């Protein structure tokens, strides 16, 4: 069992390195549930939590319970959820009443427009997105080690979302 976990984590690490600081297409459009669009360039700095095509419906419930805790670590205003545009309505249905527990924007995106090859995988991933449109600090979520995601979010919060403190 441990060998399988180590193999999975090693694969995740390689994918993270391959996508390190990869450019996100400035042409990418985000779609809300009502088919309104938002250019990705209009977003302020956010942690984008992405749920790719291969994530099974059963995993949504587990993901969302964890995500509520993640929103407490990083702050709801600093997060968005990105799903394949084709799954946007399904995502809202799957989340149902849980979606009302948090106030986080959920957007659909055409994976081909985003410019990241990770939307065809089966594990949620996240990255920091800001005005320079780079997938900074990419992290692939591992259900076997959710504490790594907690630590990732604490580090990202301190690095990108807390005011700079100058020592005198």
PDB file of N, CA and C in Angstrom, residues 69-146:
ATOM      1  N   UNK A  69     -13.197  23.539   4.634  1.00  0.00           N
ATOM      2  CA  UNK A  69     -12.080  23.782   5.553  1.00  0.00           C
ATOM      3  C   UNK A  69     -10.980  24.606   4.886  1.00  0.00           C
ATOM      4  N   UNK A  70     -10.712  24.333   3.610  1.00  0.00           N
ATOM      5  CA  UNK A  70      -9.685  25.097   2.907  1.00  0.00           C
ATOM      6  C   UNK A  70     -10.069  26.572   2.817  1.00  0.00           C
ATOM      7  N   UNK A  71     -11.356  26.837   2.609  1.00  0.00           N
ATOM      8  CA  UNK A  71     -11.799  28.227   2.501  1.00  0.00           C
ATOM      9  C   UNK A  71     -11.588  28.967   3.814  1.00  0.00           C
ATOM     10  N   UNK A  72     -11.608  28.245   4.918  1.00  0.00           N
ATOM     11  CA  UNK A  72     -11.345  28.876   6.217  1.00  0.00           C
ATOM     12  C   UNK A  72      -9.866  29.210   6.371  1.00  0.00           C
ATOM     13  N   UNK A  73      -9.003  28.401   5.785  1.00  0.00           N
ATOM     14  CA  UNK A  73      -7.559  28.647   5.878  1.00  0.00           C
ATOM     15  C   UNK A  73      -7.166  29.855   5.034  1.00  0.00           C
ATOM     16  N   UNK A  74      -7.589  29.886   3.788  1.00  0.00           N
ATOM     17  CA  UNK A  74      -7.113  30.907   2.839  1.00  0.00           C
ATOM     18  C   UNK A  74      -8.053  32.097   2.728  1.00  0.00           C
ATOM     19  N   UNK A  75      -9.331  31.906   3.077  1.00  0.00           N
ATOM     20  CA  UNK A  75     -10.323  32.966   2.968  1.00  0.00           C
ATOM     21  C   UNK A  75     -11.146  32.822   1.705  1.00  0.00           C
ATOM     22  N   UNK A  76     -12.466  32.888   1.841  1.00  0.00           N
ATOM     23  CA  UNK A  76     -13.369  32.703   0.699  1.00  0.00           C
ATOM     24  C   UNK A  76     -13.093  33.679  -0.438  1.00  0.00           C
ATOM     25  N   UNK A  77     -12.726  34.901  -0.103  1.00  0.00           N
ATOM     26  CA  UNK A  77     -12.489  35.916  -1.142  1.00  0.00           C
ATOM     27  C   UNK A  77     -11.275  35.615  -2.001  1.00  0.00           C
ATOM     28  N   UNK A  78     -10.417  34.725  -1.520  1.00  0.00           N
ATOM     29  CA  UNK A  78      -9.181  34.425  -2.234  1.00  0.00           C
ATOM     30  C   UNK A  78      -9.268  33.169  -3.088  1.00  0.00           C
ATOM     31  N   UNK A  79     -10.434  32.550  -3.177  1.00  0.00           N
ATOM     32  CA  UNK A  79     -10.594  31.280  -3.881  1.00  0.00           C
ATOM     33  C   UNK A  79     -11.617  31.356  -5.004  1.00  0.00           C
ATOM     34  N   UNK A  80     -11.372  30.578  -6.038  1.00  0.00           N
ATOM     35  CA  UNK A  80     -12.387  30.290  -7.052  1.00  0.00           C
ATOM     36  C   UNK A  80     -12.301  28.795  -7.348  1.00  0.00           C
ATOM     37  N   UNK A  81     -13.390  28.242  -7.835  1.00  0.00           N
ATOM     38  CA  UNK A  81     -13.408  26.850  -8.264  1.00  0.00           C
ATOM     39  C   UNK A  81     -13.567  26.853  -9.782  1.00  0.00           C
ATOM     40  N   UNK A  82     -12.698  26.112 -10.466  1.00  0.00           N
ATOM     41  CA  UNK A  82     -12.790  25.963 -11.915  1.00  0.00           C
ATOM     42  C   UNK A  82     -13.106  24.505 -12.245  1.00  0.00           C
ATOM     43  N   UNK A  83     -14.105  24.328 -13.091  1.00  0.00           N
ATOM     44  CA  UNK A  83     -14.483  22.997 -13.557  1.00  0.00           C
ATOM     45  C   UNK A  83     -14.596  23.056 -15.077  1.00  0.00           C
ATOM     46  N   UNK A  84     -14.524  21.908 -15.751  1.00  0.00           N
ATOM     47  CA  UNK A  84     -14.764  21.945 -17.195  1.00  0.00           C
ATOM     48  C   UNK A  84     -16.154  22.515 -17.470  1.00  0.00           C
ATOM     49  N   UNK A  85     -16.257  23.363 -18.466  1.00  0.00           N
ATOM     50  CA  UNK A  85     -17.528  24.011 -18.782  1.00  0.00           C
ATOM     51  C   UNK A  85     -18.650  22.987 -18.945  1.00  0.00           C
ATOM     52  N   UNK A  86     -18.332  21.863 -19.532  1.00  0.00           N
ATOM     53  CA  UNK A  86     -19.338  20.825 -19.758  1.00  0.00           C
ATOM     54  C   UNK A  86     -19.874  20.223 -18.463  1.00  0.00           C
ATOM     55  N   UNK A  87     -19.161  20.410 -17.352  1.00  0.00           N
ATOM     56  CA  UNK A  87     -19.585  19.841 -16.071  1.00  0.00           C
ATOM     57  C   UNK A  87     -20.095  20.893 -15.089  1.00  0.00           C
ATOM     58  N   UNK A  88     -20.201  22.132 -15.517  1.00  0.00           N
ATOM     59  CA  UNK A  88     -20.575  23.209 -14.598  1.00  0.00           C
ATOM     60  C   UNK A  88     -21.937  22.962 -13.952  1.00  0.00           C
ATOM     61  N   UNK A  89     -22.946  22.706 -14.732  1.00  0.00           N
ATOM     62  CA  UNK A  89     -24.290  22.479 -14.190  1.00  0.00           C
ATOM     63  C   UNK A  89     -24.301  21.241 -13.292  1.00  0.00           C
ATOM     64  N   UNK A  90     -23.627  20.192 -13.728  1.00  0.00           N
ATOM     65  CA  UNK A  90     -23.536  18.964 -12.943  1.00  0.00           C
ATOM     66  C   UNK A  90     -22.874  19.232 -11.594  1.00  0.00           C
ATOM     67  N   UNK A  91     -21.857  20.085 -11.593  1.00  0.00           N
ATOM     68  CA  UNK A  91     -21.158  20.422 -10.354  1.00  0.00           C
ATOM     69  C   UNK A  91     -22.110  21.068  -9.364  1.00  0.00           C
ATOM     70  N   UNK A  92     -22.918  22.012  -9.830  1.00  0.00           N
ATOM     71  CA  UNK A  92     -23.879  22.658  -8.948  1.00  0.00           C
ATOM     72  C   UNK A  92     -24.890  21.657  -8.408  1.00  0.00           C
ATOM     73  N   UNK A  93     -25.341  20.733  -9.252  1.00  0.00           N
ATOM     74  CA  UNK A  93     -26.296  19.713  -8.815  1.00  0.00           C
ATOM     75  C   UNK A  93     -25.649  18.798  -7.778  1.00  0.00           C
ATOM     76  N   UNK A  94     -24.432  18.353  -8.049  1.00  0.00           N
ATOM     77  CA  UNK A  94     -23.726  17.463  -7.125  1.00  0.00           C
ATOM     78  C   UNK A  94     -23.508  18.118  -5.769  1.00  0.00           C
ATOM     79  N   UNK A  95     -23.149  19.389  -5.790  1.00  0.00           N
ATOM     80  CA  UNK A  95     -22.875  20.088  -4.530  1.00  0.00           C
ATOM     81  C   UNK A  95     -24.154  20.421  -3.782  1.00  0.00           C
ATOM     82  N   UNK A  96     -25.217  20.647  -4.537  1.00  0.00           N
ATOM     83  CA  UNK A  96     -26.528  20.886  -3.933  1.00  0.00           C
ATOM     84  C   UNK A  96     -26.484  21.903  -2.813  1.00  0.00           C
ATOM     85  N   UNK A  97     -27.025  21.524  -1.670  1.00  0.00           N
ATOM     86  CA  UNK A  97     -27.148  22.426  -0.533  1.00  0.00           C
ATOM     87  C   UNK A  97     -25.783  22.838   0.017  1.00  0.00           C
ATOM     88  N   UNK A  98     -24.762  22.006  -0.174  1.00  0.00           N
ATOM     89  CA  UNK A  98     -23.429  22.344   0.323  1.00  0.00           C
ATOM     90  C   UNK A  98     -22.875  23.608  -0.315  1.00  0.00           C
ATOM     91  N   UNK A  99     -23.278  23.886  -1.558  1.00  0.00           N
ATOM     92  CA  UNK A  99     -22.770  25.069  -2.257  1.00  0.00           C
ATOM     93  C   UNK A  99     -23.185  26.351  -1.547  1.00  0.00           C
ATOM     94  N   UNK A 100     -24.236  26.304  -0.769  1.00  0.00           N
ATOM     95  CA  UNK A 100     -24.708  27.487  -0.055  1.00  0.00           C
ATOM     96  C   UNK A 100     -23.924  27.743   1.227  1.00  0.00           C
ATOM     97  N   UNK A 101     -23.085  26.781   1.638  1.00  0.00           N
ATOM     98  CA  UNK A 101     -22.307  26.923   2.866  1.00  0.00           C
ATOM     99  C   UNK A 101     -21.130  27.877   2.705  1.00  0.00           C
ATOM    100  N   UNK A 102     -20.722  28.094   1.470  1.00  0.00           N
ATOM    101  CA  UNK A 102     -19.605  29.000   1.224  1.00  0.00           C
ATOM    102  C   UNK A 102     -19.998  29.983   0.142  1.00  0.00           C
ATOM    103  N   UNK A 103     -19.263  31.061   0.076  1.00  0.00           N
ATOM    104  CA  UNK A 103     -19.537  32.099  -0.919  1.00  0.00           C
ATOM    105  C   UNK A 103     -18.336  32.200  -1.859  1.00  0.00           C
ATOM    106  N   UNK A 104     -18.159  31.159  -2.660  1.00  0.00           N
ATOM    107  CA  UNK A 104     -17.023  31.098  -3.573  1.00  0.00           C
ATOM    108  C   UNK A 104     -17.552  30.948  -4.989  1.00  0.00           C
ATOM    109  N   UNK A 105     -16.980  31.691  -5.896  1.00  0.00           N
ATOM    110  CA  UNK A 105     -17.395  31.630  -7.290  1.00  0.00           C
ATOM    111  C   UNK A 105     -16.973  30.300  -7.913  1.00  0.00           C
ATOM    112  N   UNK A 106     -17.908  29.674  -8.603  1.00  0.00           N
ATOM    113  CA  UNK A 106     -17.630  28.456  -9.352  1.00  0.00           C
ATOM    114  C   UNK A 106     -17.802  28.796 -10.828  1.00  0.00           C
ATOM    115  N   UNK A 107     -16.758  28.550 -11.602  1.00  0.00           N
ATOM    116  CA  UNK A 107     -16.777  28.869 -13.016  1.00  0.00           C
ATOM    117  C   UNK A 107     -16.501  27.628 -13.850  1.00  0.00           C
ATOM    118  N   UNK A 108     -17.103  27.585 -15.019  1.00  0.00           N
ATOM    119  CA  UNK A 108     -16.755  26.595 -16.021  1.00  0.00           C
ATOM    120  C   UNK A 108     -15.744  27.208 -16.961  1.00  0.00           C
ATOM    121  N   UNK A 109     -14.866  26.394 -17.476  1.00  0.00           N
ATOM    122  CA  UNK A 109     -13.858  26.869 -18.414  1.00  0.00           C
ATOM    123  C   UNK A 109     -13.609  25.773 -19.447  1.00  0.00           C
ATOM    124  N   UNK A 110     -13.408  26.175 -20.676  1.00  0.00           N
ATOM    125  CA  UNK A 110     -13.008  25.217 -21.704  1.00  0.00           C
ATOM    126  C   UNK A 110     -11.548  24.873 -21.429  1.00  0.00           C
ATOM    127  N   UNK A 111     -11.279  23.616 -21.164  1.00  0.00           N
ATOM    128  CA  UNK A 111      -9.914  23.235 -20.796  1.00  0.00           C
ATOM    129  C   UNK A 111      -8.910  23.581 -21.888  1.00  0.00           C
ATOM    130  N   UNK A 112      -9.339  23.533 -23.146  1.00  0.00           N
ATOM    131  CA  UNK A 112      -8.430  23.886 -24.242  1.00  0.00           C
ATOM    132  C   UNK A 112      -8.084  25.371 -24.218  1.00  0.00           C
ATOM    133  N   UNK A 113      -8.983  26.210 -23.695  1.00  0.00           N
ATOM    134  CA  UNK A 113      -8.715  27.650 -23.609  1.00  0.00           C
ATOM    135  C   UNK A 113      -7.769  27.984 -22.466  1.00  0.00           C
ATOM    136  N   UNK A 114      -7.814  27.207 -21.405  1.00  0.00           N
ATOM    137  CA  UNK A 114      -7.025  27.525 -20.216  1.00  0.00           C
ATOM    138  C   UNK A 114      -5.531  27.408 -20.468  1.00  0.00           C
ATOM    139  N   UNK A 115      -5.134  26.417 -21.255  1.00  0.00           N
ATOM    140  CA  UNK A 115      -3.715  26.274 -21.565  1.00  0.00           C
ATOM    141  C   UNK A 115      -2.963  25.355 -20.624  1.00  0.00           C
ATOM    142  N   UNK A 116      -3.656  24.722 -19.697  1.00  0.00           N
ATOM    143  CA  UNK A 116      -3.031  23.750 -18.802  1.00  0.00           C
ATOM    144  C   UNK A 116      -3.519  22.363 -19.197  1.00  0.00           C
ATOM    145  N   UNK A 117      -2.626  21.404 -19.236  1.00  0.00           N
ATOM    146  CA  UNK A 117      -2.988  20.055 -19.662  1.00  0.00           C
ATOM    147  C   UNK A 117      -3.532  19.199 -18.519  1.00  0.00           C
ATOM    148  N   UNK A 118      -3.821  19.801 -17.410  1.00  0.00           N
ATOM    149  CA  UNK A 118      -4.217  19.031 -16.230  1.00  0.00           C
ATOM    150  C   UNK A 118      -5.712  18.730 -16.145  1.00  0.00           C
ATOM    151  N   UNK A 119      -6.510  19.365 -16.990  1.00  0.00           N
ATOM    152  CA  UNK A 119      -7.949  19.139 -16.899  1.00  0.00           C
ATOM    153  C   UNK A 119      -8.353  17.753 -17.398  1.00  0.00           C
ATOM    154  N   UNK A 120      -7.440  17.013 -18.018  1.00  0.00           N
ATOM    155  CA  UNK A 120      -7.771  15.656 -18.441  1.00  0.00           C
ATOM    156  C   UNK A 120      -7.321  14.623 -17.413  1.00  0.00           C
ATOM    157  N   UNK A 121      -6.851  15.047 -16.272  1.00  0.00           N
ATOM    158  CA  UNK A 121      -6.405  14.148 -15.205  1.00  0.00           C
ATOM    159  C   UNK A 121      -7.576  13.824 -14.277  1.00  0.00           C
ATOM    160  N   UNK A 122      -7.306  13.052 -13.238  1.00  0.00           N
ATOM    161  CA  UNK A 122      -8.378  12.640 -12.339  1.00  0.00           C
ATOM    162  C   UNK A 122      -8.202  13.133 -10.910  1.00  0.00           C
ATOM    163  N   UNK A 123      -7.299  14.071 -10.696  1.00  0.00           N
ATOM    164  CA  UNK A 123      -7.089  14.612  -9.352  1.00  0.00           C
ATOM    165  C   UNK A 123      -7.277  16.123  -9.360  1.00  0.00           C
ATOM    166  N   UNK A 124      -7.980  16.643  -8.347  1.00  0.00           N
ATOM    167  CA  UNK A 124      -8.092  18.098  -8.238  1.00  0.00           C
ATOM    168  C   UNK A 124      -6.703  18.724  -8.073  1.00  0.00           C
ATOM    169  N   UNK A 125      -6.560  19.922  -8.576  1.00  0.00           N
ATOM    170  CA  UNK A 125      -5.300  20.645  -8.429  1.00  0.00           C
ATOM    171  C   UNK A 125      -5.606  22.106  -8.182  1.00  0.00           C
ATOM    172  N   UNK A 126      -4.616  22.829  -7.719  1.00  0.00           N
ATOM    173  CA  UNK A 126      -4.802  24.251  -7.448  1.00  0.00           C
ATOM    174  C   UNK A 126      -3.524  24.999  -7.778  1.00  0.00           C
ATOM    175  N   UNK A 127      -3.704  26.293  -8.012  1.00  0.00           N
ATOM    176  CA  UNK A 127      -2.571  27.161  -8.296  1.00  0.00           C
ATOM    177  C   UNK A 127      -2.973  28.592  -7.995  1.00  0.00           C
ATOM    178  N   UNK A 128      -1.974  29.431  -7.832  1.00  0.00           N
ATOM    179  CA  UNK A 128      -2.210  30.859  -7.633  1.00  0.00           C
ATOM    180  C   UNK A 128      -2.232  31.508  -9.006  1.00  0.00           C
ATOM    181  N   UNK A 129      -3.272  32.299  -9.237  1.00  0.00           N
ATOM    182  CA  UNK A 129      -3.421  33.002 -10.503  1.00  0.00           C
ATOM    183  C   UNK A 129      -3.501  34.493 -10.215  1.00  0.00           C
ATOM    184  N   UNK A 130      -2.645  35.274 -10.865  1.00  0.00           N
ATOM    185  CA  UNK A 130      -2.736  36.724 -10.711  1.00  0.00           C
ATOM    186  C   UNK A 130      -2.573  37.383 -12.065  1.00  0.00           C
ATOM    187  N   UNK A 131      -2.322  38.661 -12.086  1.00  0.00           N
ATOM    188  CA  UNK A 131      -2.325  39.441 -13.325  1.00  0.00           C
ATOM    189  C   UNK A 131      -1.316  38.971 -14.371  1.00  0.00           C
ATOM    190  N   UNK A 132      -0.234  38.313 -13.959  1.00  0.00           N
ATOM    191  CA  UNK A 132       0.730  37.869 -14.973  1.00  0.00           C
ATOM    192  C   UNK A 132       0.331  36.537 -15.622  1.00  0.00           C
ATOM    193  N   UNK A 133      -0.819  35.982 -15.220  1.00  0.00           N
ATOM    194  CA  UNK A 133      -1.418  34.788 -15.824  1.00  0.00           C
ATOM    195  C   UNK A 133      -0.463  33.601 -15.884  1.00  0.00           C
ATOM    196  N   UNK A 134       0.170  33.322 -14.770  1.00  0.00           N
ATOM    197  CA  UNK A 134       1.017  32.142 -14.635  1.00  0.00           C
ATOM    198  C   UNK A 134       0.415  31.246 -13.554  1.00  0.00           C
ATOM    199  N   UNK A 135       0.485  29.952 -13.755  1.00  0.00           N
ATOM    200  CA  UNK A 135       0.007  28.983 -12.765  1.00  0.00           C
ATOM    201  C   UNK A 135       1.091  28.829 -11.703  1.00  0.00           C
ATOM    202  N   UNK A 136       1.092  29.736 -10.745  1.00  0.00           N
ATOM    203  CA  UNK A 136       2.124  29.745  -9.714  1.00  0.00           C
ATOM    204  C   UNK A 136       1.787  28.750  -8.611  1.00  0.00           C
ATOM    205  N   UNK A 137       2.820  28.164  -8.063  1.00  0.00           N
ATOM    206  CA  UNK A 137       2.691  27.268  -6.921  1.00  0.00           C
ATOM    207  C   UNK A 137       1.642  26.181  -7.145  1.00  0.00           C
ATOM    208  N   UNK A 138       1.717  25.519  -8.288  1.00  0.00           N
ATOM    209  CA  UNK A 138       0.795  24.441  -8.599  1.00  0.00           C
ATOM    210  C   UNK A 138       0.898  23.336  -7.560  1.00  0.00           C
ATOM    211  N   UNK A 139      -0.247  22.836  -7.136  1.00  0.00           N
ATOM    212  CA  UNK A 139      -0.302  21.749  -6.155  1.00  0.00           C
ATOM    213  C   UNK A 139      -1.402  20.785  -6.562  1.00  0.00           C
ATOM    214  N   UNK A 140      -1.085  19.498  -6.619  1.00  0.00           N
ATOM    215  CA  UNK A 140      -2.085  18.485  -6.923  1.00  0.00           C
ATOM    216  C   UNK A 140      -2.558  17.892  -5.607  1.00  0.00           C
ATOM    217  N   UNK A 141      -3.867  17.967  -5.392  1.00  0.00           N
ATOM    218  CA  UNK A 141      -4.469  17.473  -4.156  1.00  0.00           C
ATOM    219  C   UNK A 141      -4.409  15.953  -4.110  1.00  0.00           C
ATOM    220  N   UNK A 142      -4.016  15.404  -2.974  1.00  0.00           N
ATOM    221  CA  UNK A 142      -3.939  13.965  -2.781  1.00  0.00           C
ATOM    222  C   UNK A 142      -4.873  13.583  -1.645  1.00  0.00           C
ATOM    223  N   UNK A 143      -5.907  12.790  -1.950  1.00  0.00           N
ATOM    224  CA  UNK A 143      -6.880  12.392  -0.931  1.00  0.00           C
ATOM    225  C   UNK A 143      -6.235  11.634   0.218  1.00  0.00           C
ATOM    226  N   UNK A 144      -5.107  10.977  -0.037  1.00  0.00           N
ATOM    227  CA  UNK A 144      -4.420  10.226   1.014  1.00  0.00           C
ATOM    228  C   UNK A 144      -3.621  11.125   1.954  1.00  0.00           C
ATOM    229  N   UNK A 145      -3.372  12.346   1.543  1.00  0.00           N
ATOM    230  CA  UNK A 145      -2.562  13.271   2.351  1.00  0.00           C
ATOM    231  C   UNK A 145      -3.163  14.670   2.339  1.00  0.00           C
ATOM    232  N   UNK A 146      -4.385  14.836   2.865  1.00  0.00           N
ATOM    233  CA  UNK A 146      -5.002  16.166   2.836  1.00  0.00           C
ATOM    234  C   UNK A 146      -4.237  17.197   3.668  1.00  0.00           C
TER     235      UNK A 146
END
